[in-house]
Short mmCIF file of C-alpha atoms in Angstrom, two decimals:
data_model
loop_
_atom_site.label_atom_id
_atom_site.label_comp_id
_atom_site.label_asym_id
_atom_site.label_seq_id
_atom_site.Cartn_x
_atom_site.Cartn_y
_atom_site.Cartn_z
CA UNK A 1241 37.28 -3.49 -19.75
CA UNK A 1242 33.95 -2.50 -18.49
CA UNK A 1243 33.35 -0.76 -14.96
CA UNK A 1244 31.09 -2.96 -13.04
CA UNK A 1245 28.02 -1.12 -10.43
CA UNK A 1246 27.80 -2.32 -7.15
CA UNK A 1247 25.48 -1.34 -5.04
CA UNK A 1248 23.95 -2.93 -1.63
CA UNK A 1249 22.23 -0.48 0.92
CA UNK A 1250 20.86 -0.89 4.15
CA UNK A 1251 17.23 -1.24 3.65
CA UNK A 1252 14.89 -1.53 6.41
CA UNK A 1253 12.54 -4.49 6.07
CA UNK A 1254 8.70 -5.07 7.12
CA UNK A 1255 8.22 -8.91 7.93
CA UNK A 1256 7.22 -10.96 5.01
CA UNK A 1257 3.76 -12.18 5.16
CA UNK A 1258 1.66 -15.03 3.14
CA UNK A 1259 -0.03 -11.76 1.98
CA UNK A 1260 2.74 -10.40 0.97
CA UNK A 1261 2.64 -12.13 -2.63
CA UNK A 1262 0.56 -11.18 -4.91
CA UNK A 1263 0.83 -10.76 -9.11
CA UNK A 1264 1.74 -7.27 -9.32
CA UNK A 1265 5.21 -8.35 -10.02
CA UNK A 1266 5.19 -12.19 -10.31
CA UNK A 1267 8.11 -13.97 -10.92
CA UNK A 1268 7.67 -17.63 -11.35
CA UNK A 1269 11.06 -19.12 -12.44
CA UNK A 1270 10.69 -19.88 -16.01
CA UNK A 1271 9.09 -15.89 -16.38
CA UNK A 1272 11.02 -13.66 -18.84
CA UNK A 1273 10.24 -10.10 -20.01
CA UNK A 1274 12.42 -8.26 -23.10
CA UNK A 1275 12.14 -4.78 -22.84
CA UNK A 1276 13.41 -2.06 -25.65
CA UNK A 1277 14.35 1.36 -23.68
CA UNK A 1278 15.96 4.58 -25.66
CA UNK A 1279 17.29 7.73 -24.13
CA UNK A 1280 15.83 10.92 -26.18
CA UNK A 1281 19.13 12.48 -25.97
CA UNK A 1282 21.99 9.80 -24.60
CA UNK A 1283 20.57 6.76 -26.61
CA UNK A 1284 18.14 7.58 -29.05
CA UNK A 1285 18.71 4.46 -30.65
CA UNK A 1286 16.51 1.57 -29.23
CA UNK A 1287 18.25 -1.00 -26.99
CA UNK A 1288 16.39 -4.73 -26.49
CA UNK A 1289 17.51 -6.23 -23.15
CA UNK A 1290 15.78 -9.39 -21.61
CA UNK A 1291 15.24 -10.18 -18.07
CA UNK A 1292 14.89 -13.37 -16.36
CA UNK A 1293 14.42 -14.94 -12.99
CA UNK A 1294 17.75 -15.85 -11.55
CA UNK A 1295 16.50 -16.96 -8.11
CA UNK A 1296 13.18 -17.24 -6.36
CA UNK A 1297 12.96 -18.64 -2.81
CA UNK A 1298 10.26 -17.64 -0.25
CA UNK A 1299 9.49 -13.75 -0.18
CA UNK A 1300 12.66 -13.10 -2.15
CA UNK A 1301 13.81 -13.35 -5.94
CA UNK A 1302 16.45 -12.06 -7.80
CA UNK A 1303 15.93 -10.74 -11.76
CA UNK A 1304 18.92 -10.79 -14.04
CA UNK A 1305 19.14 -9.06 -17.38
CA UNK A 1306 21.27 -9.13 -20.73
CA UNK A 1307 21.49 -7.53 -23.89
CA UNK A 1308 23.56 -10.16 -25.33
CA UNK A 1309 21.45 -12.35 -28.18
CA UNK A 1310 19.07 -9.70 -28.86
CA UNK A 1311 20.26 -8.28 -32.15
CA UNK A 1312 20.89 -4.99 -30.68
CA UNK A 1313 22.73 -2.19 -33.38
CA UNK A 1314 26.36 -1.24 -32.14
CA UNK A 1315 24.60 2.09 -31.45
CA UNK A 1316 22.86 0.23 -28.84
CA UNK A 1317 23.82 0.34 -24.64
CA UNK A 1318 25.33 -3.09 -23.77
CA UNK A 1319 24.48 -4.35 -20.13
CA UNK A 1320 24.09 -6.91 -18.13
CA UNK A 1321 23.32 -7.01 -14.67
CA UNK A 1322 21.18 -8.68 -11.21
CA UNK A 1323 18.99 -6.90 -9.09
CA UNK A 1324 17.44 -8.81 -5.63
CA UNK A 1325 13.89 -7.80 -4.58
CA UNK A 1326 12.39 -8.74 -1.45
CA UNK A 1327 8.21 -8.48 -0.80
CA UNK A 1328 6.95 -7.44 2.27
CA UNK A 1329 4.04 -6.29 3.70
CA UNK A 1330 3.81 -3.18 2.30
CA UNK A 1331 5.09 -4.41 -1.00
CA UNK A 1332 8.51 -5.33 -3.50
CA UNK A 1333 11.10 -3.58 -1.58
CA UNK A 1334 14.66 -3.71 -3.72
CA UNK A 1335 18.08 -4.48 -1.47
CA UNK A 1336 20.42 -4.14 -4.06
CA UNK A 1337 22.36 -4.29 -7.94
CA UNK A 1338 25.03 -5.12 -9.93
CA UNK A 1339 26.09 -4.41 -13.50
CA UNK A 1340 28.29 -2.60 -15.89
CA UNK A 1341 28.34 0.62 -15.70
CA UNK A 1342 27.11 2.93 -18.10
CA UNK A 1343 28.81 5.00 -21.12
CA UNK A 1344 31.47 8.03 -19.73
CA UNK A 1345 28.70 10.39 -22.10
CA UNK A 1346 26.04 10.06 -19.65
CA UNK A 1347 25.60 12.18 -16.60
CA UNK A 1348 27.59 11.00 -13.70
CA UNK A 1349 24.28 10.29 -11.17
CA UNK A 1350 26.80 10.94 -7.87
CA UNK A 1351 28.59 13.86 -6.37
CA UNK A 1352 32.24 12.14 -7.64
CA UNK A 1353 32.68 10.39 -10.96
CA UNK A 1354 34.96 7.50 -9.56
CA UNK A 1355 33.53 4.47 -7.79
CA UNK A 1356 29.53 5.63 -8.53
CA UNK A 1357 27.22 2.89 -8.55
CA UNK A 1358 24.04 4.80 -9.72
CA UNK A 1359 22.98 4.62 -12.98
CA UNK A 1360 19.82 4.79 -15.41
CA UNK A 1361 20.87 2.67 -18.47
CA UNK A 1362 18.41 -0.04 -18.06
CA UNK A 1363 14.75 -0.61 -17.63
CA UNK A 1364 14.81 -2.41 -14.30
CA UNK A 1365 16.91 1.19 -12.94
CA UNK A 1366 14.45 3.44 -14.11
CA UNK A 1367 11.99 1.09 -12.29
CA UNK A 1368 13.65 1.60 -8.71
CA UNK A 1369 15.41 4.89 -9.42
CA UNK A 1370 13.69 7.44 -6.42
CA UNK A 1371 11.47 4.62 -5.18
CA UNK A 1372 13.52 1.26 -3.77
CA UNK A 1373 11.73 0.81 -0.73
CA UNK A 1374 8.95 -0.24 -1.58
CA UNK A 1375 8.84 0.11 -5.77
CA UNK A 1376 5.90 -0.52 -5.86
CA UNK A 1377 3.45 -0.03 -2.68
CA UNK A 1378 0.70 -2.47 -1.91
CA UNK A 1379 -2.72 -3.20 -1.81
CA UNK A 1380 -3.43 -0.83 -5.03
CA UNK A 1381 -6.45 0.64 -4.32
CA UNK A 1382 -7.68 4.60 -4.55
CA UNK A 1383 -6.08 6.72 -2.63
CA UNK A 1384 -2.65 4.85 -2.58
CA UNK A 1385 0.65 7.19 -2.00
CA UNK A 1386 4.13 6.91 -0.35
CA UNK A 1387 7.49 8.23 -0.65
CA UNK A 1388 10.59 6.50 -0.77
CA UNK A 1389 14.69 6.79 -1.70
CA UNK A 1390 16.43 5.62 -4.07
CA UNK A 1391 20.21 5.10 -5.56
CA UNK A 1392 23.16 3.80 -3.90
CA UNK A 1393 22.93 6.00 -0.99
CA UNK A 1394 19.62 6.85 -0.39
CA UNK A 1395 20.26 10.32 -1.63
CA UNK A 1396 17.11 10.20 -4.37
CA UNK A 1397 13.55 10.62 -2.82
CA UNK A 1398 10.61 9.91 -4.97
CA UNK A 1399 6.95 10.70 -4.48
CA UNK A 1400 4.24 7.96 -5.45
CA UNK A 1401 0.63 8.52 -6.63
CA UNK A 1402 -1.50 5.87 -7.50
CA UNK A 1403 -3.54 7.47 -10.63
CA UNK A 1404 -5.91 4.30 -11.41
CA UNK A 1405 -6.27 2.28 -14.57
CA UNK A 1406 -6.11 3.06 -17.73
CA UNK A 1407 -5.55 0.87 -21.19
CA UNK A 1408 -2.18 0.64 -22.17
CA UNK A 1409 -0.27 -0.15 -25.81
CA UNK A 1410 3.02 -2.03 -26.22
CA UNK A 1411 4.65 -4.08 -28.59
CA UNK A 1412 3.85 -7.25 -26.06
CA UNK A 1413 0.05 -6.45 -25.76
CA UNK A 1414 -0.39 -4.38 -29.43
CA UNK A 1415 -4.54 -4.04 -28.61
CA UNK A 1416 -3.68 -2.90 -25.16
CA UNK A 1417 -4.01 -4.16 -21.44
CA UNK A 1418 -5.45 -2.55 -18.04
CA UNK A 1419 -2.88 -1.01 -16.25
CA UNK A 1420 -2.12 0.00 -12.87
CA UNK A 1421 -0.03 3.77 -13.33
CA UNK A 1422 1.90 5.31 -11.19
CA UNK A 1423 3.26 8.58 -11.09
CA UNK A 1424 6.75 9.20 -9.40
CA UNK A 1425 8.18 13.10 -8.91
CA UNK A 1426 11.81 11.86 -8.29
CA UNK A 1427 14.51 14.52 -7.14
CA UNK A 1428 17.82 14.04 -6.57
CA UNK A 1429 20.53 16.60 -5.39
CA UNK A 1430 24.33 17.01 -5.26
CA UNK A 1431 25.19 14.51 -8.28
CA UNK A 1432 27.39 15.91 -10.82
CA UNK A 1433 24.56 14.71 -13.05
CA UNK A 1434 22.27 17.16 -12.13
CA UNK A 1435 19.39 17.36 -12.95
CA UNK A 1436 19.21 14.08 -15.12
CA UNK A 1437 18.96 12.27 -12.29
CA UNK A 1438 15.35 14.31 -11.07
CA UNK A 1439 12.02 14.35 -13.26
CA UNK A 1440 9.37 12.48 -13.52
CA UNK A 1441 8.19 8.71 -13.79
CA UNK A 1442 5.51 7.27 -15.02
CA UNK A 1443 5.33 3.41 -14.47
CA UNK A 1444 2.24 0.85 -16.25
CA UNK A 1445 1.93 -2.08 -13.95
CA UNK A 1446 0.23 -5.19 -15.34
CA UNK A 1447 -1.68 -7.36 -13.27
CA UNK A 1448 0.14 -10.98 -13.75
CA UNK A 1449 3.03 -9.15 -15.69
CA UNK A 1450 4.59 -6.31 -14.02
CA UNK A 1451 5.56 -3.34 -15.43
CA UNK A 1452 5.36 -3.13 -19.00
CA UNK A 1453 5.96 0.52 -19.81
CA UNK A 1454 8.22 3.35 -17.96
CA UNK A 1455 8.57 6.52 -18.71
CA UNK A 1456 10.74 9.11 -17.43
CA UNK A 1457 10.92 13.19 -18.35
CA UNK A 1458 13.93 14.22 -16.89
CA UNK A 1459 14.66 17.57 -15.64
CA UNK A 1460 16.32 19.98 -17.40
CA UNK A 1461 14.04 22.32 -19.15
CA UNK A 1462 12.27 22.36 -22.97
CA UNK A 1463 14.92 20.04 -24.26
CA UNK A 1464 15.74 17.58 -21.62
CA UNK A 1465 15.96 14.09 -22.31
CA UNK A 1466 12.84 11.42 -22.17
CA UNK A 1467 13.31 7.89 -21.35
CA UNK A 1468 10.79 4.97 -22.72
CA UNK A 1469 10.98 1.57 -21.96
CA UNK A 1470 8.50 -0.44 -23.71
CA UNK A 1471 7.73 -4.34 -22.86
CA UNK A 1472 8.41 -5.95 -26.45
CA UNK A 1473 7.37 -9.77 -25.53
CA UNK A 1474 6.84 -11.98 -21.97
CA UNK A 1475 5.85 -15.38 -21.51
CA UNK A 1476 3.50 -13.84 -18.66
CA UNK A 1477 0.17 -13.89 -19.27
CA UNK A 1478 -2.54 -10.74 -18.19
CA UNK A 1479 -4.66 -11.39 -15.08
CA UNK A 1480 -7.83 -9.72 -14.00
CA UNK A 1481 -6.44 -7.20 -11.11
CA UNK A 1482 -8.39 -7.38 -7.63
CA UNK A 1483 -10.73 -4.31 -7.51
CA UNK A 1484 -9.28 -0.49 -6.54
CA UNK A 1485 -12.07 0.55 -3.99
CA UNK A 1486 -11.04 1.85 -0.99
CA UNK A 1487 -12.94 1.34 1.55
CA UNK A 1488 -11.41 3.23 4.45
CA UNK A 1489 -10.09 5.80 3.01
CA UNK A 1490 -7.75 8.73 4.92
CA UNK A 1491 -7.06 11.89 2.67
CA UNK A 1492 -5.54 14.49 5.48
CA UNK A 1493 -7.88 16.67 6.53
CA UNK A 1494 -11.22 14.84 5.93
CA UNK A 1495 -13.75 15.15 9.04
CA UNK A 1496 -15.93 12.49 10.02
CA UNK A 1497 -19.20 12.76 12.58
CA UNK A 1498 -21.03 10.20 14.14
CA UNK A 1499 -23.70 9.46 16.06
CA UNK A 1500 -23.66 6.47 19.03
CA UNK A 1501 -26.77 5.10 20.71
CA UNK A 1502 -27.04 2.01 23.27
CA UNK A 1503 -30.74 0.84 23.87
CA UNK A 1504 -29.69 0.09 27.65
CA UNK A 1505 -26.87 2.42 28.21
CA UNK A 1506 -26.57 5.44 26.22
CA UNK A 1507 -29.83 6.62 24.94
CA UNK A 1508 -29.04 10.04 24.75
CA UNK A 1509 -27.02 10.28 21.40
CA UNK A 1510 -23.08 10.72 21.51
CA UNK A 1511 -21.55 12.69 19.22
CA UNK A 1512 -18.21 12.76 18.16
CA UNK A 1513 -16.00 14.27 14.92
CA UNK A 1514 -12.91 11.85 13.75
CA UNK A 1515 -10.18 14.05 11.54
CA UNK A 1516 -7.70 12.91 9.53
CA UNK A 1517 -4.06 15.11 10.66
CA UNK A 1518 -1.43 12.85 9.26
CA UNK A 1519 -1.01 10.02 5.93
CA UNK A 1520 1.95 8.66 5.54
CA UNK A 1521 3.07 5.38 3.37
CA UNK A 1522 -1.02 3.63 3.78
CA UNK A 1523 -0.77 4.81 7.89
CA UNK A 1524 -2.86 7.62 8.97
CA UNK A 1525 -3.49 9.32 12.25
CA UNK A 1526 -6.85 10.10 13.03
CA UNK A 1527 -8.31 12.62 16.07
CA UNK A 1528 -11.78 12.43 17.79
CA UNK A 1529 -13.46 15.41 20.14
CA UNK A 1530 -16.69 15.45 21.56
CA UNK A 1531 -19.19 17.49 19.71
CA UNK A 1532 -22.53 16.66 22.00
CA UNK A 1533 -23.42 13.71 24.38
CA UNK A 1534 -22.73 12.35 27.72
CA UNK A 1535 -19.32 11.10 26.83
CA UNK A 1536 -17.12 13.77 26.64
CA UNK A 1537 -14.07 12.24 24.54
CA UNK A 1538 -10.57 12.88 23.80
CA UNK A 1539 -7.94 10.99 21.70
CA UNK A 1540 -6.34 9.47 18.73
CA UNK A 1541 -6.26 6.31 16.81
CA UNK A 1542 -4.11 4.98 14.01
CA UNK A 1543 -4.79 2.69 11.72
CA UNK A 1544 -2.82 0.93 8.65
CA UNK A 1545 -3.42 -0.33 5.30
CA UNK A 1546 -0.83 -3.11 3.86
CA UNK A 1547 -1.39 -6.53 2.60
CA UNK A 1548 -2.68 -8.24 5.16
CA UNK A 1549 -5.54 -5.32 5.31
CA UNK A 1550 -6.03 -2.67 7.21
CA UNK A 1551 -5.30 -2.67 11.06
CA UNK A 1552 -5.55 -0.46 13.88
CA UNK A 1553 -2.18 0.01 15.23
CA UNK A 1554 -3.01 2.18 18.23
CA UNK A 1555 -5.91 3.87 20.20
CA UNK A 1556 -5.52 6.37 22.47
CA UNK A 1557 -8.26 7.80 24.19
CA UNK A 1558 -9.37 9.34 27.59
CA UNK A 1559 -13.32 10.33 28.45
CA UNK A 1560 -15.42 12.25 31.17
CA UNK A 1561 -18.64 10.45 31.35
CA UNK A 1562 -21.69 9.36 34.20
CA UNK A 1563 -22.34 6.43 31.55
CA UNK A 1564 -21.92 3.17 33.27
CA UNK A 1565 -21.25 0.13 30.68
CA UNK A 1566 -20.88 -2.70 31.65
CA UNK A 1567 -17.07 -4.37 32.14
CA UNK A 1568 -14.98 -5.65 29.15
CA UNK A 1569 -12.48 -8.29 29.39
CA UNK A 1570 -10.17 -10.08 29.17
CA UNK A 1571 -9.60 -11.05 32.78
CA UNK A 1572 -5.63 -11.85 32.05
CA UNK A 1573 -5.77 -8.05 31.99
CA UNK A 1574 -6.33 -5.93 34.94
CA UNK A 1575 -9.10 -3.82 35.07
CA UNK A 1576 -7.14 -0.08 34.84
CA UNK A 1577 -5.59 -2.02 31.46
CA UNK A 1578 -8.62 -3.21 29.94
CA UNK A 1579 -10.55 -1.71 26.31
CA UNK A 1580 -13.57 1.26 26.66
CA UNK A 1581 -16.38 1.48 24.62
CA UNK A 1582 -15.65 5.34 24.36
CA UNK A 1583 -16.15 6.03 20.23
CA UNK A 1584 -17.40 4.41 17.34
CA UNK A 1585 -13.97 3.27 16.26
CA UNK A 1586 -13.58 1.57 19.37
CA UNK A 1587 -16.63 -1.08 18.33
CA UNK A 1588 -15.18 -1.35 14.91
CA UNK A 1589 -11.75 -2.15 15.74
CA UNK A 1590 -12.98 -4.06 18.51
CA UNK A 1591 -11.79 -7.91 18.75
CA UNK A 1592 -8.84 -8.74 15.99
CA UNK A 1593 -7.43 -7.26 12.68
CA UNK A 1594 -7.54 -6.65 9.99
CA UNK A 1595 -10.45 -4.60 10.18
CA UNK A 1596 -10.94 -4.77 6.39
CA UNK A 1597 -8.91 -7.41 4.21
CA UNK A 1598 -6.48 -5.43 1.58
CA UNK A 1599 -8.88 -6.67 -1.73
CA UNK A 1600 -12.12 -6.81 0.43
CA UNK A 1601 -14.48 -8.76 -1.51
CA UNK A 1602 -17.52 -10.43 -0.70
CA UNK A 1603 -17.00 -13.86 0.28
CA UNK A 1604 -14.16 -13.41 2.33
CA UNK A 1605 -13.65 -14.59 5.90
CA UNK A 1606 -10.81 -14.22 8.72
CA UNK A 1607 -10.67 -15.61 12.24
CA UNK A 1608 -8.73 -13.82 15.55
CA UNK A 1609 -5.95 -16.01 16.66
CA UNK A 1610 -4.57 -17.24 19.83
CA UNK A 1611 -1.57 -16.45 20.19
CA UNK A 1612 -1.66 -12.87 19.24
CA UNK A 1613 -1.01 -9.12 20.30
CA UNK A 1614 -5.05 -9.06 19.75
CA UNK A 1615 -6.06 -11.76 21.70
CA UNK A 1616 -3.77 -10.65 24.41
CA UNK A 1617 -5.41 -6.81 24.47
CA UNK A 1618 -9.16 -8.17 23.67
CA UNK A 1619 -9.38 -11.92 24.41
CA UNK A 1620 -11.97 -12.28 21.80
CA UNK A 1621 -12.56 -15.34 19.75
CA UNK A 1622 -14.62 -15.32 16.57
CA UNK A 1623 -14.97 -15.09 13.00
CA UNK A 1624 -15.69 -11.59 10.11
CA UNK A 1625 -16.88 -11.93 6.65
CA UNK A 1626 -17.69 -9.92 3.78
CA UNK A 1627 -21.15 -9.99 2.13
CA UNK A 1628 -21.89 -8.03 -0.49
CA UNK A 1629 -22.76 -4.65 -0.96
CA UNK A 1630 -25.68 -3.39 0.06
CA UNK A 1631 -27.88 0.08 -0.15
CA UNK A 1632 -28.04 1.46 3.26
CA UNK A 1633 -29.53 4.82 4.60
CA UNK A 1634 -27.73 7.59 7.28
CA UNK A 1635 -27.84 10.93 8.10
CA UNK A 1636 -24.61 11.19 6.03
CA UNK A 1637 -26.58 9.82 2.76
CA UNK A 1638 -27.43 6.90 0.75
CA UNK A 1639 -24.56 4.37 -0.12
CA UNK A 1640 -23.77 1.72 -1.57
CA UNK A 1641 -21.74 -0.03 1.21
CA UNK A 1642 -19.93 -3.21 1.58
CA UNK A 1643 -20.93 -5.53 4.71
CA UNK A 1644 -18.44 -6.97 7.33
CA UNK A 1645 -20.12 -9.02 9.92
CA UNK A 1646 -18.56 -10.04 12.54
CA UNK A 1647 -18.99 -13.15 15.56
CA UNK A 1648 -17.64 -12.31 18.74
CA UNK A 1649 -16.70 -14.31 21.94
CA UNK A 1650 -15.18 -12.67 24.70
CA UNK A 1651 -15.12 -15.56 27.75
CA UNK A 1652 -17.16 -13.93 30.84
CA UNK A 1653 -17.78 -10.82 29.64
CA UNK A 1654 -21.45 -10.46 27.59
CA UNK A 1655 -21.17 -6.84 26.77
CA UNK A 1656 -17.72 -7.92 24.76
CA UNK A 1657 -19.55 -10.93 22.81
CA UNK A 1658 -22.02 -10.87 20.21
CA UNK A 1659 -22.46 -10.12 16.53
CA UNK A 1660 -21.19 -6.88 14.78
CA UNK A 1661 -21.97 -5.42 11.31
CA UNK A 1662 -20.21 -2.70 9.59
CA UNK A 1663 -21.20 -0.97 6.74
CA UNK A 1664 -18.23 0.76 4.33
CA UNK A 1665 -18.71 3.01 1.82
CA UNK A 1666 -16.35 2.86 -1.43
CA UNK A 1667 -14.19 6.59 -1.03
CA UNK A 1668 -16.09 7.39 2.38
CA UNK A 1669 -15.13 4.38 4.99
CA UNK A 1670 -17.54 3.50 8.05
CA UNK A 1671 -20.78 5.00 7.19
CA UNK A 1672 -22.98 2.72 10.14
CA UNK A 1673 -22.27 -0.22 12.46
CA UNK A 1674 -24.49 -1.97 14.83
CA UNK A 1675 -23.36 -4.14 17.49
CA UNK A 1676 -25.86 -6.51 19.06
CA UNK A 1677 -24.38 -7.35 22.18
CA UNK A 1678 -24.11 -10.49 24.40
CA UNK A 1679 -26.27 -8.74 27.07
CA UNK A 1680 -29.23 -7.78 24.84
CA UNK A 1681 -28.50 -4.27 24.16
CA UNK A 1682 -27.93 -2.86 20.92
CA UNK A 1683 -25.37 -0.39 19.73
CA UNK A 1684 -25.91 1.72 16.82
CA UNK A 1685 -23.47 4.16 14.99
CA UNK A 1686 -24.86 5.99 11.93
CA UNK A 1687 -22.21 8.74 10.17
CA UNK A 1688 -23.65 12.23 9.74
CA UNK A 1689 -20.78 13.96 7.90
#
């Protein structure tokens, strides 16, 4: 009789989004994938095992696999087994598995033998082993990173790097398809398994496919085992991926300066310096100190990159200044609770997210919303869109930068309204923005470092 895994941890869920689908890992219901993995050591001897959609409904879907039908050799692994996924806004989180469990010769992935649900005898484990929440993060652009846990009990960490695209060869695509890699340093500690369960992953991710080629070194020294899983035949068909520019990046540690002028208000140049002190999983902390200038500013902002695009989650700031703008709204806000014009970040962000769309690409377009948490801290109406890129000129240097204008409408309050352009540099972020404002004055930010 075969053991059977169980396995169904508490995993913490972002809320499910229209943005939160996308064909990184599509799963329409007729899809199937047959994969052939082999363990360098364990199971050197191919096994074919094909996976299919068992459910799909709304944001989550459930794959199933068998290697029943397949022709496998009796040298071969049997399995069969279901694993649930749910996407979110941050990307395929998995919740849970169940299957057979895997031959008494391989390593025992838990600190006691009896009742262990972990196990790495199937492609779809090797794709969630260090990394279930999320598998795979999202949007994939440059610059992309997270960490994560995986097995049963949340006692395998993995660390993700995004490492671009690259052509890839299997048996499903012999003359090779663009893929998405990923690198995945996975560590796990305390199994009796040790070190088989740490190493490191390298995952192919197919625009329109999914993955289509893991591999795994685990740890162990000069003759440790490798793990390949190839993907031998689909009925999923390649689709050009959306574009990897970042356009906001945050690498911890990068410095920003800029330089604010107001043809009314603030003709005197403020100048301020934005570092990056904290990434983690797409959200990044930055902080911004006065260098020169009347305004004499403090503070900290964070901002967030995930499928619907990237938002400011918070702004902190506090200034000393004899500059006298004029007021902002909304006026269902008191005036002590109201937004500043006190950085350049504050005109960017300034209105509704996202700032940037996840795939920005010229053409696209977003509105603020009423209700919202941004309407209630700006009431702004209005409407952003992307143009293309265009060759711009700062202190900084000469870019090629993509173009966000933006409407604005904020009821009563002039210096709030008007129209806004940013300019974003691919692997830079903001490198100008000029805000023509309701009252006739004009804005200007140009980046200098």
């Amino acid at each position: 009789m075969l053991r059977v895994l169980f396995a169904s941890a508490a995993i913490a869920l972002a809320c499910a989004s229209p943005a939160a689908a996308d064909d990184w890992w599509p799963h329409p219901s007729d899809a199937s994938w047959v994969y052939a993995w082999s363990d360098s050591v364990y199971a050197p001897t191919p096994t074919k095992e094909r996976v299919t959609v068992k459910s799909d409904k709304g944001s989550s879907f459930e794959l199933q696999w068998t290697t029943e039908g397949l022709d496998n050799p009796p040298e071969a692994i049997p399995s069969a087994g279901t694993m649930p996924f749910n996407e979110t806004n941050f990307g395929v989180v998995n919740t849970s598995w169940s299957s057979n469990a895997p031959p008494a010769n391989f390593p025992v992935l838990c600190a006691q033998a009896a009742g262990c649900p972990n196990a790495l005898t199937d492609t779809l484990y090797y794709v969630i082993w260090g990394s279930r929440d999320p598998v795979l993060a999202q949007p994939v652009v440059a610059g992309l990173s997270w960490t994560s846990t995986g097995g049963a009990q949340g006692d395998v960490s993995g660390s993700s790097v995004y490492q671009g695209r690259e052509l890839v060869k299997v048996p499903a695509f012999p003359s090779g398809v663009v893929a998405a890699k990923i690198r995945t340093d996975v560590v796990q500690a305390g199994a009796k398994g040790d070190p088989y369960g740490s190493g490191v992953r390298m995952t192919w991710w197919v625009y329109g496919v999914g993955p289509v080629k893991v591999v795994f070194e685990h740890a162990g020294g000069a003759n440790a085992p490798v793990t390949t899983s190839e993907l031998q035949s689909t009925s999923l068909q390649p689709k050009p991926p959306p574009a990897d520019v970042n356009w906001f990046p945050t690498r911890k540690g990068d410095v920003q300066r800029f330089r604010w002028t107001n043809s009314k208000y603030l003709k005197t140049p403020s100048v301020a310096q934005f570092t990056v002190d904290a990434v983690l999983n797409g959200t990044s902390r930055f902080t911004v100190k006065h260098l020169s200038g009347p305004i004499r500013v403090a503070g900290n902002y964070g901002f967030s990159m995930r499928l619907d695009g990237l938002t400011n989650v918070w702004g902190n700031t506090s200034a000393a200044t004899r500059v006298r703008f004029p007021q902002l709204g909304p006026k269902s806000l008191p005036a002590d609770r109201r937004r500043h014009f006190f950085t350049p970040f504050d005109l960017m962000d300034f209105g509704w997210n996202p700032v940037l769309p996840a795939y920005a690409a010229a053409g696209a377009t977003w509105s603020a919303k009423n209700p919202s948490r941004d309407f209630s801290n700006f009431g702004v109406t209005g409407t952003s869109r992307v143009l293309a890129p265009q060759r711009v000129v700062t202190p900084a240097g000469t870019f090629t930068a993509l173009v966000v204008t933006s409407s604005l409408e904020q009821a009563g309050f002039p210096f709030g309204s008007g129209t806004r352009t940013c300019w974003f540099a691919p692997g830079v972020g903001l490198v100008k923005l000029v805000f023509r404002h309701g009252d006739g004055s004009v804005s200007t930010v140009v980046r200098t470092k």
